[in-house]
mmCIF file of C-alpha atoms in Angstrom:
data_model
loop_
_atom_site.group_PDB
_atom_site.id
_atom_site.type_symbol
_atom_site.label_atom_id
_atom_site.label_comp_id
_atom_site.label_asym_id
_atom_site.label_seq_id
_atom_site.Cartn_x
_atom_site.Cartn_y
_atom_site.Cartn_z
ATOM 1 C CA MET A 15 30.039 12.455 -30.688
ATOM 2 C CA PRO A 16 32.609 15.196 -31.334
ATOM 3 C CA THR A 17 31.607 18.808 -31.712
ATOM 4 C CA PHE A 18 32.977 20.907 -34.531
ATOM 5 C CA ALA A 19 35.208 22.717 -32.017
ATOM 6 C CA ASP A 20 36.729 19.310 -31.145
ATOM 7 C CA VAL A 21 37.618 18.504 -34.763
ATOM 8 C CA LEU A 22 38.771 21.981 -35.790
ATOM 9 C CA THR A 23 42.480 21.313 -35.409
ATOM 10 C CA PRO A 24 45.399 22.677 -37.414
ATOM 11 C CA GLU A 25 45.460 19.341 -39.275
ATOM 12 C CA PHE A 26 41.753 19.655 -40.120
ATOM 13 C CA GLU A 27 42.398 23.167 -41.481
ATOM 14 C CA ARG A 28 45.359 21.873 -43.547
ATOM 15 C CA GLN A 29 43.154 19.147 -45.026
ATOM 16 C CA ALA A 30 40.464 21.709 -45.859
ATOM 17 C CA ASP A 31 43.047 23.967 -47.501
ATOM 18 C CA ALA A 32 44.358 21.010 -49.529
ATOM 19 C CA ILE A 33 40.826 20.290 -50.771
ATOM 20 C CA ILE A 34 40.265 23.933 -51.714
ATOM 21 C CA ALA A 35 43.602 24.034 -53.579
ATOM 22 C CA ARG A 36 42.361 21.328 -55.985
ATOM 23 C CA TYR A 37 39.740 23.646 -57.479
ATOM 24 C CA PRO A 38 40.280 26.664 -59.744
ATOM 25 C CA GLN A 39 37.075 28.168 -58.285
ATOM 26 C CA LYS A 40 37.119 27.977 -54.471
ATOM 27 C CA ARG A 41 33.329 27.625 -54.381
ATOM 28 C CA SER A 42 33.648 24.243 -56.100
ATOM 29 C CA ALA A 43 35.098 22.796 -52.882
ATOM 30 C CA ILE A 44 31.795 23.208 -51.048
ATOM 31 C CA LEU A 45 30.638 19.573 -51.341
ATOM 32 C CA PRO A 46 33.961 17.983 -50.375
ATOM 33 C CA LEU A 47 34.160 20.327 -47.378
ATOM 34 C CA LEU A 48 30.584 19.522 -46.348
ATOM 35 C CA HIS A 49 31.442 15.815 -46.497
ATOM 36 C CA MET A 50 34.624 16.425 -44.526
ATOM 37 C CA VAL A 51 32.735 18.194 -41.736
ATOM 38 C CA GLN A 52 29.964 15.582 -41.716
ATOM 39 C CA ASN A 53 32.458 12.713 -41.562
ATOM 40 C CA ALA A 54 34.142 14.358 -38.590
ATOM 41 C CA CYS A 55 30.983 15.366 -36.658
ATOM 42 C CA ASN A 56 28.321 12.899 -37.880
ATOM 43 C CA TYR A 57 26.410 15.878 -39.354
ATOM 44 C CA VAL A 58 27.125 19.455 -40.453
ATOM 45 C CA PRO A 59 26.611 21.769 -37.469
ATOM 46 C CA GLU A 60 26.133 25.511 -37.803
ATOM 47 C CA ASP A 61 29.733 26.277 -36.796
ATOM 48 C CA GLY A 62 30.870 23.845 -39.507
ATOM 49 C CA MET A 63 28.795 25.779 -42.048
ATOM 50 C CA ARG A 64 30.360 29.037 -40.822
ATOM 51 C CA PHE A 65 33.833 27.507 -41.211
ATOM 52 C CA ILE A 66 33.084 26.484 -44.813
ATOM 53 C CA ALA A 67 31.534 29.855 -45.662
ATOM 54 C CA LYS A 68 34.573 31.699 -44.315
ATOM 55 C CA LYS A 69 37.055 29.391 -46.081
ATOM 56 C CA LEU A 70 35.287 29.778 -49.421
ATOM 57 C CA GLY A 71 34.319 33.437 -49.148
ATOM 58 C CA LEU A 72 30.603 32.591 -49.216
ATOM 59 C CA ASN A 73 27.703 33.604 -47.031
ATOM 60 C CA MET A 74 26.011 31.123 -44.716
ATOM 61 C CA ASN A 75 22.943 30.942 -46.945
ATOM 62 C CA ASP A 76 25.052 29.621 -49.855
ATOM 63 C CA VAL A 77 26.398 26.824 -47.666
ATOM 64 C CA TYR A 78 23.012 26.052 -46.099
ATOM 65 C CA GLU A 79 21.273 25.871 -49.490
ATOM 66 C CA THR A 80 23.850 23.387 -50.761
ATOM 67 C CA LEU A 81 23.761 21.367 -47.553
ATOM 68 C CA THR A 82 19.990 21.007 -47.546
ATOM 69 C CA PHE A 83 19.753 20.251 -51.283
ATOM 70 C CA TYR A 84 21.590 16.916 -51.000
ATOM 71 C CA SER A 85 19.913 13.977 -49.270
ATOM 72 C CA MET A 86 23.212 12.529 -48.064
ATOM 73 C CA LEU A 87 24.067 15.585 -45.974
ATOM 74 C CA PHE A 88 22.467 16.281 -42.608
ATOM 75 C CA THR A 89 21.883 19.262 -40.336
ATOM 76 C CA GLU A 90 21.396 17.045 -37.280
ATOM 77 C CA PRO A 91 23.318 14.020 -35.978
ATOM 78 C CA ILE A 92 22.538 10.965 -38.073
ATOM 79 C CA GLY A 93 23.530 8.294 -35.581
ATOM 80 C CA THR A 94 26.406 5.877 -35.512
ATOM 81 C CA TYR A 95 24.983 3.776 -38.337
ATOM 82 C CA HIS A 96 23.057 5.304 -41.213
ATOM 83 C CA ILE A 97 21.026 2.595 -42.925
ATOM 84 C CA GLN A 98 20.042 3.614 -46.444
ATOM 85 C CA LEU A 99 17.607 1.161 -47.982
ATOM 86 C CA CYS A 100 17.174 1.391 -51.737
ATOM 87 C CA ARG A 101 13.550 1.806 -52.796
ATOM 88 C CA THR A 102 13.809 2.029 -56.573
ATOM 89 C CA ILE A 103 12.171 -0.428 -58.928
ATOM 90 C CA SER A 104 14.661 -3.331 -58.901
ATOM 91 C CA CYS A 105 14.943 -3.343 -55.124
ATOM 92 C CA TYR A 106 11.218 -2.776 -54.729
ATOM 93 C CA LEU A 107 10.334 -5.736 -56.948
ATOM 94 C CA CYS A 108 12.900 -7.959 -55.218
ATOM 95 C CA GLY A 109 11.641 -7.334 -51.680
ATOM 96 C CA ALA A 110 12.717 -3.914 -50.379
ATOM 97 C CA PRO A 111 9.264 -3.274 -48.832
ATOM 98 C CA GLN A 112 9.608 -6.450 -46.757
ATOM 99 C CA ILE A 113 13.141 -5.468 -45.735
ATOM 100 C CA ARG A 114 11.882 -2.001 -44.734
ATOM 101 C CA GLU A 115 9.119 -3.562 -42.622
ATOM 102 C CA HIS A 116 11.653 -5.868 -40.984
ATOM 103 C CA LEU A 117 14.014 -2.971 -40.209
ATOM 104 C CA GLU A 118 11.135 -0.886 -38.844
ATOM 105 C CA LYS A 119 10.082 -3.720 -36.542
ATOM 106 C CA ARG A 120 13.597 -4.603 -35.452
ATOM 107 C CA LEU A 121 14.718 -1.008 -34.808
ATOM 108 C CA GLY A 122 11.364 0.442 -33.714
ATOM 109 C CA ILE A 123 11.667 3.375 -36.129
ATOM 110 C CA ARG A 124 10.385 4.427 -39.538
ATOM 111 C CA PRO A 125 12.381 5.940 -42.421
ATOM 112 C CA GLY A 126 13.635 9.405 -41.503
ATOM 113 C CA GLN A 127 13.889 8.524 -37.816
ATOM 114 C CA LYS A 128 16.708 7.685 -35.444
ATOM 115 C CA THR A 129 16.671 5.115 -32.638
ATOM 116 C CA PRO A 130 16.413 6.704 -29.175
ATOM 117 C CA ASP A 131 19.996 5.656 -28.365
ATOM 118 C CA GLY A 132 21.240 7.413 -31.532
ATOM 119 C CA ARG A 133 22.777 4.210 -32.860
ATOM 120 C CA PHE A 134 20.730 3.879 -36.067
ATOM 121 C CA ARG A 135 19.047 6.171 -38.567
ATOM 122 C CA LEU A 136 16.875 4.593 -41.240
ATOM 123 C CA SER A 137 16.445 6.225 -44.643
ATOM 124 C CA GLU A 138 14.851 5.128 -47.878
ATOM 125 C CA VAL A 139 16.913 6.353 -50.806
ATOM 126 C CA GLU A 140 16.840 6.298 -54.554
ATOM 127 C CA CYS A 141 19.105 3.950 -56.468
ATOM 128 C CA ILE A 142 22.367 2.947 -54.801
ATOM 129 C CA GLY A 143 23.591 1.219 -57.949
ATOM 130 C CA ALA A 144 23.046 -2.392 -56.917
ATOM 131 C CA CYS A 145 20.136 -3.308 -59.191
ATOM 132 C CA SER A 146 21.549 -6.713 -60.116
ATOM 133 C CA ALA A 147 21.905 -7.598 -56.432
ATOM 134 C CA ALA A 148 18.552 -6.301 -55.187
ATOM 135 C CA PRO A 149 17.314 -5.684 -52.605
ATOM 136 C CA ALA A 150 20.237 -3.676 -51.282
ATOM 137 C CA MET A 151 21.139 -1.241 -48.548
ATOM 138 C CA GLN A 152 24.109 0.782 -47.510
ATOM 139 C CA ILE A 153 25.188 1.170 -43.877
ATOM 140 C CA ASN A 154 27.501 4.161 -43.686
ATOM 141 C CA PHE A 155 29.839 3.333 -46.597
ATOM 142 C CA ASP A 156 29.343 -0.460 -46.674
ATOM 143 C CA PHE A 157 27.017 -2.024 -49.240
ATOM 144 C CA HIS A 158 24.893 -5.093 -48.490
ATOM 145 C CA GLU A 159 23.125 -6.938 -51.271
ATOM 146 C CA HIS A 160 20.678 -9.809 -51.865
ATOM 147 C CA LEU A 161 19.003 -8.953 -48.569
ATOM 148 C CA THR A 162 16.659 -11.176 -46.623
ATOM 149 C CA PRO A 163 15.343 -10.506 -43.119
ATOM 150 C CA GLU A 164 17.777 -13.108 -41.797
ATOM 151 C CA LYS A 165 20.704 -11.512 -43.609
ATOM 152 C CA VAL A 166 19.715 -8.069 -42.269
ATOM 153 C CA ASP A 167 19.658 -9.479 -38.727
ATOM 154 C CA ALA A 168 23.117 -11.000 -39.177
ATOM 155 C CA ILE A 169 24.488 -7.700 -40.545
ATOM 156 C CA LEU A 170 23.038 -5.672 -37.669
ATOM 157 C CA ASP A 171 24.147 -8.228 -35.057
ATOM 158 C CA ALA A 172 27.726 -8.035 -36.365
ATOM 159 C CA LEU A 173 27.984 -4.259 -35.907
ATOM 160 C CA PRO A 174 30.120 -3.195 -32.949
#
């Protein structure tokens, strides 16, 4: 997993500057920059927060407060695959609790935990917008719908 020092290249800085240039108020670029750092490092490390604060003319507390407010941003490595299982009413009624139990058994972790090898993190999240295809989950940026334990196994087995 790369450190922030590894990803802080002139090209990374140019991309950050291009994001900032899109906003009349520099502060408005905070979320896109947090996502940019997280996508590069698998989480937002402290030196990534410092980078954002300096770029936007903010203090570290401003960046940290924003980072910790959003459930899709992390202050520690999230693993190679972040499994986000929807737990809202449609998914719940269509079998999300059984899918959660299956994932817990298969991976040996509970929501909010990471496998010891760092490959998977399991999270329960509010609506992912797939109510008509419940139960659903998202792995990184890929959506999976109409889940069954067998389908979950096939999805996980197909991951590199």
